[in-house]
Amino acid sequence: EFELMRYRVNDNVNLPFRLIPAVQEEGQTKCSINLKVIANFSEKLFATHVVIKVPVPKNTSKSKIKNSFGRAKYEPEQNSIVWRIKRFPGKAECMLSADLELVRTVRPKAWTRPPINVEFQVPMFTASGVHVRFLRVYDKAGYHTNRWVRYITKAGGYQNKI
């Protein structure tokens, strides 16, 4: 097994996930976050090792989180809710809703709302549409080829603004 090529594409990319966030700040002591994630790839495929980091205000004291699948928990050291999903099926939709309790601060400061970060791998999916059509290996040592190409799409810097 060897790596044939590695490339980066910035234009005309078919994004594997669509994120729809909704944040509602209720005064200075409460905040609710709803996030809908939709997989835009074939139902025959699935994403693995999906980690979605949803930022929360720094003065968050408690959180009540509900999610449709996977595990989600508030991690105060990262100032975010970290949602882990082992296998995310194609064309699936999932929801996360969080009710946050905030500590009242002496000088209220507006929350800047950093972007949501997503990490994932989607085997056999190419976001760019690039496919290997033909490959020939010339090797005098008698290298035996197998007719198999493995495509893996990984998140480099997948962010979605709230």
PDB file of C-alpha atoms in Angstrom:
ATOM      1  CA  GLU A   1       0.000   0.000   0.000  1.00  0.00           C
ATOM      2  CA  PHE A   2       1.309   3.455  -0.873  1.00  0.00           C
ATOM      3  CA  GLU A   3       0.024   6.999  -1.089  1.00  0.00           C
ATOM      4  CA  LEU A   4      -0.638   7.896  -4.712  1.00  0.00           C
ATOM      5  CA  MET A   5      -1.289  11.592  -4.202  1.00  0.00           C
ATOM      6  CA  ARG A   6      -2.350  14.207  -1.708  1.00  0.00           C
ATOM      7  CA  TYR A   7      -4.028  17.402  -2.800  1.00  0.00           C
ATOM      8  CA  ARG A   8      -5.961  20.416  -1.540  1.00  0.00           C
ATOM      9  CA  VAL A   9      -8.953  21.991  -3.275  1.00  0.00           C
ATOM     10  CA  ASN A  10     -10.556  25.317  -2.372  1.00  0.00           C
ATOM     11  CA  ASP A  11     -13.115  25.846  -5.160  1.00  0.00           C
ATOM     12  CA  ASN A  12     -16.179  23.806  -6.205  1.00  0.00           C
ATOM     13  CA  VAL A  13     -16.042  21.602  -3.121  1.00  0.00           C
ATOM     14  CA  ASN A  14     -19.014  19.411  -2.209  1.00  0.00           C
ATOM     15  CA  LEU A  15     -19.081  19.870   1.574  1.00  0.00           C
ATOM     16  CA  PRO A  16     -19.887  16.619   3.377  1.00  0.00           C
ATOM     17  CA  PHE A  17     -21.793  18.259   6.257  1.00  0.00           C
ATOM     18  CA  ARG A  18     -24.229  21.138   6.522  1.00  0.00           C
ATOM     19  CA  LEU A  19     -24.457  22.780   9.943  1.00  0.00           C
ATOM     20  CA  ILE A  20     -27.439  24.903  10.969  1.00  0.00           C
ATOM     21  CA  PRO A  21     -26.756  26.606  14.322  1.00  0.00           C
ATOM     22  CA  ALA A  22     -29.216  28.721  16.311  1.00  0.00           C
ATOM     23  CA  VAL A  23     -28.127  30.609  19.432  1.00  0.00           C
ATOM     24  CA  GLN A  24     -30.554  32.440  21.680  1.00  0.00           C
ATOM     25  CA  GLU A  25     -29.247  34.531  24.556  1.00  0.00           C
ATOM     26  CA  GLU A  26     -31.861  35.060  27.251  1.00  0.00           C
ATOM     27  CA  GLY A  27     -30.648  37.949  29.391  1.00  0.00           C
ATOM     28  CA  GLN A  28     -27.296  37.649  31.143  1.00  0.00           C
ATOM     29  CA  THR A  29     -27.858  34.300  32.861  1.00  0.00           C
ATOM     30  CA  LYS A  30     -29.200  31.914  30.205  1.00  0.00           C
ATOM     31  CA  CYS A  31     -28.307  30.850  26.708  1.00  0.00           C
ATOM     32  CA  SER A  32     -29.676  28.088  24.487  1.00  0.00           C
ATOM     33  CA  ILE A  33     -27.898  26.519  21.531  1.00  0.00           C
ATOM     34  CA  ASN A  34     -29.525  24.318  18.894  1.00  0.00           C
ATOM     35  CA  LEU A  35     -27.448  22.668  16.192  1.00  0.00           C
ATOM     36  CA  LYS A  36     -28.724  20.596  13.286  1.00  0.00           C
ATOM     37  CA  VAL A  37     -26.146  18.589  11.317  1.00  0.00           C
ATOM     38  CA  ILE A  38     -27.025  17.126   7.920  1.00  0.00           C
ATOM     39  CA  ALA A  39     -24.783  14.669   6.049  1.00  0.00           C
ATOM     40  CA  ASN A  40     -24.582  15.619   2.339  1.00  0.00           C
ATOM     41  CA  PHE A  41     -23.019  12.372   1.131  1.00  0.00           C
ATOM     42  CA  SER A  42     -24.518   9.095  -0.103  1.00  0.00           C
ATOM     43  CA  GLU A  43     -26.498   6.908   2.289  1.00  0.00           C
ATOM     44  CA  LYS A  44     -24.145   4.063   1.304  1.00  0.00           C
ATOM     45  CA  LEU A  45     -21.245   5.861   3.021  1.00  0.00           C
ATOM     46  CA  PHE A  46     -20.628   6.968   6.599  1.00  0.00           C
ATOM     47  CA  ALA A  47     -18.324   9.403   8.381  1.00  0.00           C
ATOM     48  CA  THR A  48     -16.102   8.175  11.185  1.00  0.00           C
ATOM     49  CA  HIS A  49     -14.498   9.862  14.182  1.00  0.00           C
ATOM     50  CA  VAL A  50     -16.787  12.897  13.955  1.00  0.00           C
ATOM     51  CA  VAL A  51     -15.998  15.508  16.628  1.00  0.00           C
ATOM     52  CA  ILE A  52     -18.025  18.715  16.696  1.00  0.00           C
ATOM     53  CA  LYS A  53     -16.845  21.464  19.058  1.00  0.00           C
ATOM     54  CA  VAL A  54     -19.570  24.011  19.760  1.00  0.00           C
ATOM     55  CA  PRO A  55     -18.170  27.087  21.569  1.00  0.00           C
ATOM     56  CA  VAL A  56     -20.009  28.440  24.615  1.00  0.00           C
ATOM     57  CA  PRO A  57     -19.569  31.671  26.619  1.00  0.00           C
ATOM     58  CA  LYS A  58     -16.632  31.695  29.041  1.00  0.00           C
ATOM     59  CA  ASN A  59     -18.917  32.370  32.014  1.00  0.00           C
ATOM     60  CA  THR A  60     -20.919  29.125  31.544  1.00  0.00           C
ATOM     61  CA  SER A  61     -21.538  27.385  34.869  1.00  0.00           C
ATOM     62  CA  LYS A  62     -23.988  24.557  34.035  1.00  0.00           C
ATOM     63  CA  SER A  63     -25.219  22.839  30.922  1.00  0.00           C
ATOM     64  CA  LYS A  64     -28.121  20.556  30.082  1.00  0.00           C
ATOM     65  CA  ILE A  65     -27.447  18.795  26.778  1.00  0.00           C
ATOM     66  CA  LYS A  66     -29.690  16.607  24.627  1.00  0.00           C
ATOM     67  CA  ASN A  67     -28.532  14.998  21.391  1.00  0.00           C
ATOM     68  CA  SER A  68     -30.047  12.532  18.939  1.00  0.00           C
ATOM     69  CA  PHE A  69     -27.002  10.224  18.778  1.00  0.00           C
ATOM     70  CA  GLY A  70     -23.391  10.101  19.858  1.00  0.00           C
ATOM     71  CA  ARG A  71     -22.085  11.542  23.138  1.00  0.00           C
ATOM     72  CA  ALA A  72     -21.928  15.220  23.994  1.00  0.00           C
ATOM     73  CA  LYS A  73     -20.585  16.913  27.096  1.00  0.00           C
ATOM     74  CA  TYR A  74     -19.551  20.363  28.234  1.00  0.00           C
ATOM     75  CA  GLU A  75     -15.775  20.680  28.602  1.00  0.00           C
ATOM     76  CA  PRO A  76     -14.983  23.878  30.543  1.00  0.00           C
ATOM     77  CA  GLU A  77     -11.245  23.809  29.741  1.00  0.00           C
ATOM     78  CA  GLN A  78     -12.107  24.164  26.030  1.00  0.00           C
ATOM     79  CA  ASN A  79     -15.041  26.543  26.600  1.00  0.00           C
ATOM     80  CA  SER A  80     -17.111  24.313  24.357  1.00  0.00           C
ATOM     81  CA  ILE A  81     -19.527  21.436  24.105  1.00  0.00           C
ATOM     82  CA  VAL A  82     -17.697  18.497  22.522  1.00  0.00           C
ATOM     83  CA  TRP A  83     -19.972  16.147  20.585  1.00  0.00           C
ATOM     84  CA  ARG A  84     -18.447  12.835  19.514  1.00  0.00           C
ATOM     85  CA  ILE A  85     -20.099  10.536  16.978  1.00  0.00           C
ATOM     86  CA  LYS A  86     -18.347   7.268  16.037  1.00  0.00           C
ATOM     87  CA  ARG A  87     -20.318   6.580  12.820  1.00  0.00           C
ATOM     88  CA  PHE A  88     -22.420   9.225  11.082  1.00  0.00           C
ATOM     89  CA  PRO A  89     -24.525   7.702   8.262  1.00  0.00           C
ATOM     90  CA  GLY A  90     -24.898   9.453   4.917  1.00  0.00           C
ATOM     91  CA  LYS A  91     -28.051  11.566   4.320  1.00  0.00           C
ATOM     92  CA  ALA A  92     -28.736  11.456   8.077  1.00  0.00           C
ATOM     93  CA  GLU A  93     -29.758  14.421  10.236  1.00  0.00           C
ATOM     94  CA  CYS A  94     -29.002  14.821  13.904  1.00  0.00           C
ATOM     95  CA  MET A  95     -29.741  17.466  16.494  1.00  0.00           C
ATOM     96  CA  LEU A  96     -28.028  18.842  19.567  1.00  0.00           C
ATOM     97  CA  SER A  97     -29.752  21.200  21.979  1.00  0.00           C
ATOM     98  CA  ALA A  98     -28.085  22.737  25.005  1.00  0.00           C
ATOM     99  CA  ASP A  99     -29.478  24.966  27.737  1.00  0.00           C
ATOM    100  CA  LEU A 100     -26.693  26.880  29.455  1.00  0.00           C
ATOM    101  CA  GLU A 101     -26.670  28.690  32.772  1.00  0.00           C
ATOM    102  CA  LEU A 102     -24.271  31.612  32.887  1.00  0.00           C
ATOM    103  CA  VAL A 103     -22.594  33.252  35.860  1.00  0.00           C
ATOM    104  CA  ARG A 104     -23.513  36.912  36.108  1.00  0.00           C
ATOM    105  CA  THR A 105     -20.439  39.102  35.569  1.00  0.00           C
ATOM    106  CA  VAL A 106     -19.641  42.512  37.015  1.00  0.00           C
ATOM    107  CA  ARG A 107     -18.898  44.026  33.615  1.00  0.00           C
ATOM    108  CA  PRO A 108     -21.045  42.351  30.961  1.00  0.00           C
ATOM    109  CA  LYS A 109     -19.004  41.693  27.845  1.00  0.00           C
ATOM    110  CA  ALA A 110     -20.555  40.672  24.528  1.00  0.00           C
ATOM    111  CA  TRP A 111     -19.842  37.074  23.505  1.00  0.00           C
ATOM    112  CA  THR A 112     -17.844  37.046  20.249  1.00  0.00           C
ATOM    113  CA  ARG A 113     -19.260  33.650  19.135  1.00  0.00           C
ATOM    114  CA  PRO A 114     -16.228  31.758  17.794  1.00  0.00           C
ATOM    115  CA  PRO A 115     -16.822  29.276  14.925  1.00  0.00           C
ATOM    116  CA  ILE A 116     -17.960  25.675  15.352  1.00  0.00           C
ATOM    117  CA  ASN A 117     -15.110  23.242  14.582  1.00  0.00           C
ATOM    118  CA  VAL A 118     -15.752  19.867  12.951  1.00  0.00           C
ATOM    119  CA  GLU A 119     -13.278  16.990  12.610  1.00  0.00           C
ATOM    120  CA  PHE A 120     -14.150  13.872  10.597  1.00  0.00           C
ATOM    121  CA  GLN A 121     -13.140  11.259   8.041  1.00  0.00           C
ATOM    122  CA  VAL A 122     -15.354   9.997   5.221  1.00  0.00           C
ATOM    123  CA  PRO A 123     -13.895   6.900   3.547  1.00  0.00           C
ATOM    124  CA  MET A 124     -14.627   6.439  -0.191  1.00  0.00           C
ATOM    125  CA  PHE A 125     -15.850  10.046  -0.585  1.00  0.00           C
ATOM    126  CA  THR A 126     -14.128  12.798  -2.537  1.00  0.00           C
ATOM    127  CA  ALA A 127     -15.312  16.309  -1.769  1.00  0.00           C
ATOM    128  CA  SER A 128     -13.637  17.612  -4.930  1.00  0.00           C
ATOM    129  CA  GLY A 129     -15.016  14.943  -7.275  1.00  0.00           C
ATOM    130  CA  VAL A 130     -11.504  13.821  -8.309  1.00  0.00           C
ATOM    131  CA  HIS A 131     -11.386  10.098  -9.174  1.00  0.00           C
ATOM    132  CA  VAL A 132      -8.566   7.867 -10.390  1.00  0.00           C
ATOM    133  CA  ARG A 133      -9.631   6.512 -13.798  1.00  0.00           C
ATOM    134  CA  PHE A 134      -6.419   4.819 -14.893  1.00  0.00           C
ATOM    135  CA  LEU A 135      -3.187   3.826 -13.161  1.00  0.00           C
ATOM    136  CA  ARG A 136      -0.323   1.747 -14.464  1.00  0.00           C
ATOM    137  CA  VAL A 137       2.627   0.621 -12.336  1.00  0.00           C
ATOM    138  CA  TYR A 138       5.952  -0.160 -14.055  1.00  0.00           C
ATOM    139  CA  ASP A 139       8.139  -2.254 -11.796  1.00  0.00           C
ATOM    140  CA  LYS A 140      10.793  -4.750 -12.875  1.00  0.00           C
ATOM    141  CA  ALA A 141      10.837  -6.413  -9.448  1.00  0.00           C
ATOM    142  CA  GLY A 142       7.493  -8.099 -10.164  1.00  0.00           C
ATOM    143  CA  TYR A 143       5.213  -5.899  -8.080  1.00  0.00           C
ATOM    144  CA  HIS A 144       1.683  -7.350  -8.194  1.00  0.00           C
ATOM    145  CA  THR A 145      -1.044  -4.706  -8.315  1.00  0.00           C
ATOM    146  CA  ASN A 146      -4.532  -4.910  -6.854  1.00  0.00           C
ATOM    147  CA  ARG A 147      -7.403  -3.048  -8.496  1.00  0.00           C
ATOM    148  CA  TRP A 148      -8.355  -0.963  -5.525  1.00  0.00           C
ATOM    149  CA  VAL A 149      -8.248   2.740  -4.754  1.00  0.00           C
ATOM    150  CA  ARG A 150      -9.138   4.027  -1.312  1.00  0.00           C
ATOM    151  CA  TYR A 151     -10.476   7.559  -1.098  1.00  0.00           C
ATOM    152  CA  ILE A 152     -10.535   9.331   2.266  1.00  0.00           C
ATOM    153  CA  THR A 153     -11.849  12.823   2.858  1.00  0.00           C
ATOM    154  CA  LYS A 154     -10.529  14.414   6.064  1.00  0.00           C
ATOM    155  CA  ALA A 155     -11.398  17.712   7.643  1.00  0.00           C
ATOM    156  CA  GLY A 156      -8.445  20.050   7.393  1.00  0.00           C
ATOM    157  CA  GLY A 157      -9.948  23.191   8.888  1.00  0.00           C
ATOM    158  CA  TYR A 158     -13.709  22.738   8.769  1.00  0.00           C
ATOM    159  CA  GLN A 159     -15.340  25.655  10.583  1.00  0.00           C
ATOM    160  CA  ASN A 160     -18.850  27.093  10.585  1.00  0.00           C
ATOM    161  CA  LYS A 161     -19.613  30.543  11.968  1.00  0.00           C
ATOM    162  CA  ILE A 162     -22.443  30.857  14.457  1.00  0.00           C
TER     163      ILE A 162
END
